[in-house]
Coordinates of C-alpha atoms in Angstrom, one line a residue:
M1 CA -0.1 0.1 -0.1
K2 CA 1.6 3.6 -1.0
P3 CA 2.2 5.6 2.3
T4 CA -0.3 8.7 2.8
Y5 CA -0.1 11.7 4.6
G6 CA -1.6 11.5 7.8
V7 CA -2.1 12.7 11.2
V8 CA -2.7 12.3 14.4
V9 CA -5.5 14.1 16.5
F10 CA -6.5 14.7 19.9
L11 CA -10.6 15.2 20.6
A12 CA -11.1 16.9 24.3
V13 CA -15.2 17.4 24.7
A14 CA -16.6 20.1 26.2
N15 CA -20.4 20.7 27.4
I16 CA -21.9 23.7 27.0
Q17 CA -25.7 23.3 28.3
V18 CA -28.6 25.7 29.9
T19 CA -31.0 24.2 32.1
S20 CA -33.6 22.8 30.4
A21 CA -35.2 19.0 29.4
L22 CA -33.1 19.1 25.8
Q23 CA -31.0 15.6 27.1
W24 CA -27.4 14.7 25.4
T25 CA -28.2 11.0 25.1
S26 CA -24.7 10.4 22.6
A27 CA -22.8 11.0 26.3
L28 CA -24.4 7.5 27.7
D29 CA -22.4 5.9 24.3
L30 CA -19.4 6.8 25.1
P31 CA -17.1 6.6 28.7
A32 CA -16.2 9.4 30.3
N33 CA -12.5 11.3 29.4
V34 CA -12.1 7.8 26.8
T35 CA -9.1 8.9 24.2
V36 CA -9.6 6.6 21.3
H37 CA -6.0 6.0 18.8
A38 CA -6.8 6.4 15.3
C39 CA -3.9 6.5 11.9
T40 CA -4.2 7.7 9.1
G41 CA -7.5 7.8 6.4
D42 CA -9.5 7.2 8.9
N43 CA -13.5 8.4 9.2
V44 CA -13.4 9.9 12.6
T45 CA -17.4 10.3 14.0
L46 CA -18.7 12.9 16.0
P47 CA -21.8 11.0 17.6
W48 CA -23.5 13.5 18.7
K49 CA -27.3 13.3 19.3
Y50 CA -30.5 14.6 21.6
E51 CA -33.7 14.1 23.1
T52 CA -36.1 17.1 23.6
E53 CA -39.3 16.8 25.7
G54 CA -42.7 17.8 25.3
A55 CA -43.4 21.4 23.3
E56 CA -40.0 21.7 22.3
H57 CA -38.7 21.1 18.9
A58 CA -35.3 21.8 17.1
I59 CA -35.7 25.3 14.9
D60 CA -32.0 24.3 13.5
V61 CA -28.8 22.8 14.0
E62 CA -25.2 24.4 12.9
W63 CA -21.8 23.2 13.0
L64 CA -18.7 25.8 12.9
Y65 CA -15.2 25.4 12.9
Q66 CA -12.6 27.1 14.0
A67 CA -8.8 27.1 13.7
E68 CA -6.6 28.2 15.7
G69 CA -6.2 31.3 15.8
Q70 CA -8.8 32.1 13.6
V71 CA -12.3 33.6 14.0
E72 CA -15.6 30.3 14.0
E73 CA -16.8 29.4 10.8
L74 CA -20.3 27.6 9.6
I75 CA -19.3 24.5 7.7
A76 CA -22.8 22.8 7.9
S77 CA -26.4 23.0 9.2
N78 CA -29.2 20.8 9.3
V79 CA -32.5 22.5 8.8
R80 CA -35.8 20.8 8.8
G81 CA -34.0 17.0 7.7
N82 CA -32.2 19.4 5.6
F83 CA -28.5 18.6 5.2
F84 CA -26.0 21.7 4.0
V85 CA -22.4 22.3 3.9
T86 CA -20.7 25.0 3.3
P87 CA -18.8 25.0 -0.3
T88 CA -16.2 27.1 1.6
A89 CA -15.7 24.1 4.2
K90 CA -12.8 22.2 3.4
Q91 CA -13.7 18.7 5.6
H92 CA -15.3 16.0 4.1
L93 CA -18.2 15.4 6.2
Q94 CA -21.2 13.8 6.4
F95 CA -25.1 14.2 8.7
V96 CA -25.0 11.1 11.4
P97 CA -28.3 11.9 12.8
N98 CA -29.5 12.8 14.9
A99 CA -27.1 16.2 15.4
G100 CA -24.0 14.3 14.7
L101 CA -21.0 14.7 11.8
E102 CA -18.5 12.1 10.5
L103 CA -15.1 13.5 9.4
M104 CA -13.6 11.1 5.8
H105 CA -10.4 10.4 6.0
V106 CA -8.9 13.3 8.2
T107 CA -6.0 16.0 7.6
Q108 CA -3.8 17.3 9.0
A109 CA -6.6 20.4 7.5
D110 CA -8.8 19.2 9.4
S111 CA -7.4 20.4 12.9
G112 CA -9.4 22.9 14.9
A113 CA -12.4 23.6 17.2
Y114 CA -15.5 21.7 15.8
I115 CA -18.8 23.4 17.8
L116 CA -22.6 22.1 17.7
N117 CA -25.8 24.8 18.2
V118 CA -28.7 23.0 19.0
N119 CA -31.7 25.9 18.5
I120 CA -34.7 24.8 20.6
N121 CA -37.6 27.1 20.5
L122 CA -40.1 26.5 23.1
H123 CA -43.2 28.5 24.2
G124 CA -41.8 31.8 21.4
S125 CA -38.6 31.2 23.3
V126 CA -34.8 30.4 21.6
T127 CA -32.3 28.7 23.7
V128 CA -29.1 27.1 22.4
Y129 CA -27.4 23.9 23.3
S130 CA -23.5 23.3 22.6
Q131 CA -21.2 20.8 22.3
R132 CA -17.7 20.8 21.1
V133 CA -14.9 19.1 20.2
V134 CA -11.4 19.9 20.0
L135 CA -8.8 17.8 17.5
E136 CA -4.9 18.8 17.1
V137 CA -3.1 17.0 14.5
S138 CA 0.2 16.5 13.1
N139 CA 1.4 15.6 9.8
F140 CA 3.4 11.4 9.3
E141 CA 3.6 9.0 6.8
K142 CA 1.0 5.9 7.7
E143 CA -1.1 3.0 6.2
I144 CA -3.7 1.7 8.2
N145 CA -7.6 2.4 8.8
F146 CA -9.2 2.3 11.2
S147 CA -13.3 3.7 12.6
G148 CA -12.9 6.4 15.0
S149 CA -15.1 8.2 17.7
P150 CA -15.0 11.2 19.6
D151 CA -11.3 11.7 21.7
V152 CA -9.1 10.8 18.7
Y153 CA -6.1 10.5 18.4
V154 CA -4.6 9.6 14.3
T155 CA -1.2 8.5 14.7
G156 CA 1.5 8.2 12.1
A157 CA 3.4 5.1 11.5
P158 CA 7.4 5.4 12.0
A159 CA 9.3 4.2 9.1
N160 CA 12.3 2.8 8.5
T161 CA 14.3 2.3 5.5
D162 CA 14.3 -0.6 4.4
G163 CA 11.1 -2.2 6.8
Q164 CA 12.6 -3.4 9.1
L165 CA 15.0 -3.2 12.2
H166 CA 18.5 -3.7 12.5
V167 CA 20.8 -4.1 15.9
Q168 CA 24.6 -3.7 15.7
L169 CA 27.4 -3.7 18.5
M170 CA 28.7 -0.3 18.0
P171 CA 32.5 -0.5 16.7
S172 CA 33.7 1.9 19.3
A173 CA 33.6 2.1 22.3
V174 CA 32.7 5.6 24.0
Q175 CA 33.6 6.6 27.4
D176 CA 30.8 8.5 30.1
N177 CA 32.2 12.0 30.6
V178 CA 30.4 12.0 33.9
T179 CA 31.8 8.7 36.1
G180 CA 34.7 8.6 33.3
E181 CA 34.0 4.4 33.0
W182 CA 34.0 3.1 29.6
H183 CA 31.0 1.1 27.9
V184 CA 30.3 -0.4 24.6
M185 CA 27.0 0.3 22.8
L186 CA 24.1 -1.3 21.1
S187 CA 22.3 0.6 18.0
C188 CA 18.6 -0.3 17.3
G189 CA 17.4 1.5 13.3
T190 CA 17.6 2.6 10.8
F191 CA 15.0 4.8 11.0
S192 CA 13.5 7.5 8.6
S193 CA 11.1 8.8 10.6
L194 CA 9.9 7.8 14.2
G195 CA 5.9 8.5 13.7
Q196 CA 3.7 10.3 15.8
P197 CA 4.1 10.2 18.7
P198 CA 7.3 8.9 18.2
V199 CA 7.7 5.5 18.2
S200 CA 10.1 4.0 21.4
V201 CA 12.2 0.7 21.4
L202 CA 12.3 -1.7 24.3
W203 CA 15.3 -4.0 24.6
T204 CA 15.9 -7.0 25.9
T205 CA 19.3 -8.7 27.8
P206 CA 20.6 -12.0 28.2
D207 CA 19.0 -12.2 32.0
N208 CA 15.3 -11.6 29.9
V209 CA 15.6 -8.0 31.6
T210 CA 13.2 -5.0 29.8
V211 CA 14.9 -2.3 29.3
S212 CA 14.6 1.1 27.9
S213 CA 16.6 3.3 25.0
S214 CA 19.8 5.0 26.2
Y215 CA 18.8 7.5 23.9
Y216 CA 18.1 8.4 20.1
G217 CA 21.4 8.7 18.3
N218 CA 21.3 11.0 15.2
A219 CA 21.7 8.6 13.1
G220 CA 18.4 7.4 13.1
S221 CA 18.7 4.8 15.6
Y222 CA 18.5 3.5 19.0
I223 CA 21.5 3.0 21.6
L224 CA 21.3 0.6 24.4
I225 CA 24.7 1.4 27.1
I226 CA 25.5 -1.9 28.4
D227 CA 26.1 -1.6 32.1
N228 CA 29.6 -2.6 32.9
P229 CA 30.2 -5.7 33.4
V230 CA 29.1 -7.0 29.9
A231 CA 26.7 -10.1 30.0
T232 CA 27.5 -12.8 27.2
G233 CA 24.3 -13.7 25.4
E234 CA 21.4 -12.9 23.3
Y235 CA 20.4 -8.9 23.1
S236 CA 17.6 -8.4 20.8
C237 CA 15.0 -4.9 20.1
R238 CA 11.5 -4.3 19.4
L239 CA 9.0 -1.6 18.8
E240 CA 7.6 -0.5 22.2
Q241 CA 3.5 -1.1 21.4
T242 CA 3.0 3.1 21.4
P243 CA -0.1 4.1 19.0
S244 CA 2.5 5.1 16.7
A245 CA 3.7 0.9 16.8
M246 CA 0.2 0.1 16.3
C247 CA -0.6 1.8 13.1
L248 CA 1.8 -0.5 11.5
P249 CA 0.5 -2.7 8.9
A250 CA -0.1 -6.3 10.5
Q251 CA 2.7 -7.8 7.6
S252 CA 5.4 -5.0 8.3
L253 CA 8.8 -6.5 9.4
L254 CA 9.1 -3.6 12.1
H255 CA 7.0 -6.3 14.5
N256 CA 9.7 -9.0 14.2
G257 CA 12.6 -7.1 16.5
A258 CA 16.0 -8.1 16.1
S259 CA 18.5 -9.8 17.9
I260 CA 22.5 -10.0 18.0
H261 CA 25.0 -11.6 20.4
V262 CA 27.3 -10.1 22.3
D263 CA 30.5 -11.8 23.6
G264 CA 31.6 -10.3 26.9
V265 CA 35.5 -10.5 26.0
E266 CA 35.2 -9.4 23.0
T267 CA 33.0 -6.1 24.6
R268 CA 36.3 -6.3 26.9
L269 CA 38.8 -5.5 24.0
S270 CA 36.4 -3.0 22.8
V271 CA 36.7 -1.4 26.1
L272 CA 40.8 -1.9 25.8
E273 CA 41.0 -0.6 22.5
G274 CA 38.3 2.3 23.4
Q275 CA 40.6 3.6 26.4
L276 CA 44.0 3.1 23.9
V277 CA 43.0 4.9 21.2
A278 CA 41.6 7.5 23.9
L279 CA 45.4 7.7 25.3
Q280 CA 47.0 8.4 22.2
N281 CA 44.4 10.7 21.1
E282 CA 45.0 12.5 24.8
N283 CA 48.8 11.9 23.9
A284 CA 49.1 13.2 20.5
E285 CA 47.3 16.3 22.2
L286 CA 49.8 16.5 24.7
R287 CA 52.4 16.7 22.4
S288 CA 50.4 19.1 19.9
E289 CA 50.7 21.7 23.6
L290 CA 54.2 20.4 24.5
G291 CA 54.9 21.4 21.4
E292 CA 53.0 25.3 21.6
Q293 CA 54.1 25.4 24.7
R294 CA 57.9 25.5 23.5
K295 CA 57.0 27.5 20.6
E296 CA 55.3 30.2 23.7
N297 CA 58.8 29.6 25.5
E298 CA 60.7 30.1 22.5
N299 CA 58.9 33.4 21.5
T300 CA 59.1 34.3 25.3
T301 CA 62.9 33.6 25.6
A302 CA 63.5 36.0 22.2
V303 CA 61.5 38.9 23.7
L304 CA 63.5 39.1 27.0
E305 CA 66.4 38.1 25.0
G306 CA 65.4 41.4 23.5
R307 CA 64.6 43.3 26.2
L308 CA 67.9 42.4 27.8
T309 CA 69.8 43.4 24.9
A310 CA 67.7 46.9 25.2
M311 CA 68.7 47.4 28.6
Q312 CA 72.6 46.3 28.1
Q313 CA 72.5 48.4 25.4
E314 CA 70.6 51.2 28.0
N315 CA 72.8 50.7 30.7
T316 CA 76.3 51.0 28.6
V317 CA 74.5 54.4 27.0
L318 CA 73.5 55.3 31.1
K319 CA 77.5 54.4 32.5
S320 CA 78.7 56.6 29.8
N321 CA 76.1 59.6 30.3
L322 CA 76.9 59.2 34.0
R323 CA 80.7 58.8 33.5
N324 CA 80.6 62.2 31.6
V325 CA 78.7 63.7 33.9
T326 CA 80.7 62.3 36.8
E327 CA 83.9 64.1 35.1
K328 CA 82.5 67.1 34.5
V329 CA 81.1 67.3 38.1
S330 CA 84.9 66.6 38.9
E331 CA 86.1 69.1 36.5
I332 CA 84.2 72.0 37.5
T333 CA 85.2 71.1 41.4
H334 CA 89.1 70.7 40.2
Y335 CA 88.9 66.6 41.4
I336 CA 89.0 67.6 45.1
L337 CA 90.7 65.1 46.8
N338 CA 88.9 62.2 49.7
K339 CA 91.4 60.9 51.8
S340 CA 91.6 58.7 54.7
A341 CA 94.3 58.8 57.2
L342 CA 97.1 56.5 56.7
D343 CA 98.6 54.8 59.5
V344 CA 102.6 55.1 58.8
C345 CA 104.2 57.6 56.9
D346 CA 101.6 60.3 55.9
S347 CA 102.6 62.3 54.0
M348 CA 99.1 64.7 52.8
T349 CA 98.5 65.5 56.6
G350 CA 99.7 67.6 59.1
R351 CA 100.8 71.1 57.8
H352 CA 100.3 70.0 54.0
N353 CA 97.2 68.1 55.2
L354 CA 95.6 67.9 51.2
N355 CA 92.5 66.7 52.0
N356 CA 89.5 68.8 50.3
Q357 CA 92.2 70.1 48.4
P358 CA 91.6 70.6 44.6
F359 CA 93.7 69.4 42.0
S360 CA 96.6 72.3 40.8
T361 CA 98.2 72.1 37.3
Y362 CA 100.6 74.9 36.3
D363 CA 97.4 76.6 34.3
H364 CA 95.8 75.9 37.0
D365 CA 96.3 76.9 40.2
N366 CA 94.1 75.9 43.2
D367 CA 96.6 75.5 46.0
A368 CA 96.1 77.4 49.0
Y369 CA 99.4 79.2 48.8
S370 CA 98.7 83.0 47.9
G371 CA 101.1 84.5 45.1
V372 CA 103.2 81.3 44.5
N373 CA 102.0 78.5 42.3
C374 CA 102.6 75.6 42.8
A375 CA 102.6 73.2 40.4
S376 CA 104.4 75.1 38.4
Q377 CA 107.0 75.3 41.0
H378 CA 107.7 72.0 41.6
H379 CA 106.6 71.1 37.9
G380 CA 104.2 68.2 38.6
A381 CA 100.7 67.8 38.7
W382 CA 99.2 67.5 42.1
W383 CA 97.0 68.3 45.0
Y384 CA 99.0 71.1 46.6
N385 CA 98.0 72.9 49.9
Y386 CA 101.2 75.3 50.6
C387 CA 103.4 73.2 48.1
T388 CA 104.0 69.9 49.6
W389 CA 105.6 67.4 51.1
S390 CA 104.3 64.8 48.5
N391 CA 104.8 65.0 44.8
L392 CA 104.2 61.6 43.1
N393 CA 103.7 63.3 39.5
G394 CA 107.1 65.3 40.1
L395 CA 109.8 65.2 37.6
Y396 CA 111.7 61.7 37.4
T397 CA 115.2 62.0 37.9
H398 CA 117.9 59.1 37.8
N399 CA 120.2 60.1 40.4
S400 CA 118.5 58.8 43.5
N401 CA 120.7 61.1 45.6
D402 CA 119.4 64.0 43.6
R403 CA 117.1 66.1 46.1
D404 CA 114.2 68.9 45.2
W405 CA 110.9 69.2 46.2
K406 CA 110.2 68.8 42.2
Y407 CA 110.7 65.1 42.1
V408 CA 108.9 62.5 42.9
V409 CA 109.2 62.9 46.5
W410 CA 107.3 61.4 49.7
H411 CA 108.3 63.1 52.4
E412 CA 107.6 61.1 55.1
W413 CA 109.0 58.0 53.9
N414 CA 113.1 59.2 54.4
H415 CA 112.0 62.6 55.4
D416 CA 113.5 65.1 53.0
A417 CA 113.2 65.6 49.1
R418 CA 115.0 63.0 47.5
S419 CA 113.3 61.1 44.3
F420 CA 111.9 57.7 44.4
K421 CA 112.9 55.7 41.4
R422 CA 109.1 54.5 40.9
A423 CA 105.7 55.4 42.8
E424 CA 102.2 54.0 41.8
M425 CA 98.9 55.3 43.0
K426 CA 95.1 54.0 42.6
I427 CA 92.7 56.5 42.5
R428 CA 88.8 55.7 42.7
L429 CA 85.0 57.9 42.4
R430 CA 83.9 58.8 45.5
A431 CA 80.6 57.0 45.8

């Protein structure tokens, strides 16, 4: 049979009645709150029926239809025993005495509310009695015939790619993100449509325990995650007997279900393989992260080395500038001497104390001897006070017996002005 587009119909009945002798007799034929499931192509009957008493008589009967979000519109009426269908009505309608309707081959376009109004005349006073049924419709593929009644669900059947269920062991184990435990999985499908309401799949374990599917996968199959340790034996899947499953043709192979033998040892190997692959992937990720970290470290090192080089260059410039400033300051202050007291043979103290004395040359006379240029007189460059008892920058003579203050003299060593053969002086800048 060629599939047709079907519907899901939900009918909810409301009874609006004014106190009177009119009685709704159709309610006696239907259990309260009954729900009947039907499949696409059904003829849905709304078995409204009433009885009047005494002088009451029906003027006419009206049936109205209201689509969701729209205003009510008249679709049929019965006046003096004559049944009329409004030309604008989309439904295929037939009259069911004495106030019922039959909707032929319901489709999604039939969704909405159906209202019955019975206008009763009693001694010239008109009273309206109403019934209301709500149909909620969804569209699906289905094949089946069913005779309906109020409170009906018109259901779409599921569809499979080749008309039968297939069960298989998934090739890879998966890890639970919460527990971290690894599991093997079974799939049952493959569905191209789940019908409406959606069909579900039940599983039977080797222990003959029935369990629900874990979830519905994106590939059109229901998935069962098997608890550890995996039991060896037959696992089977079948459609749960929902309204959509009951819409399947009796000859449909989807009724048969499917089964598979699962070996607990093989599944353990699958779990170990999954763990190995996960470790390999994690190792590859760590190697990649390590490589990125090394690159980042190299970049950071290069940046720091560049900054260090720049700081060293800047430090060299600062030292040079400081030296220039120091020299300039020293030049301005004439290289004032700051000395500590010597333990012995101090020729820079006493009457010729040179501490805090500026440096003198023949062209820069900074000594304390007024009217005398000690540097010129002693042929040296030195810290002179009233001239000096020391003159280590004086003239050098080959004759150690020569006595004159112009020679290399250190008076407190030999208490005269004989020249030294050699003198060494070390000077450092003040802190």
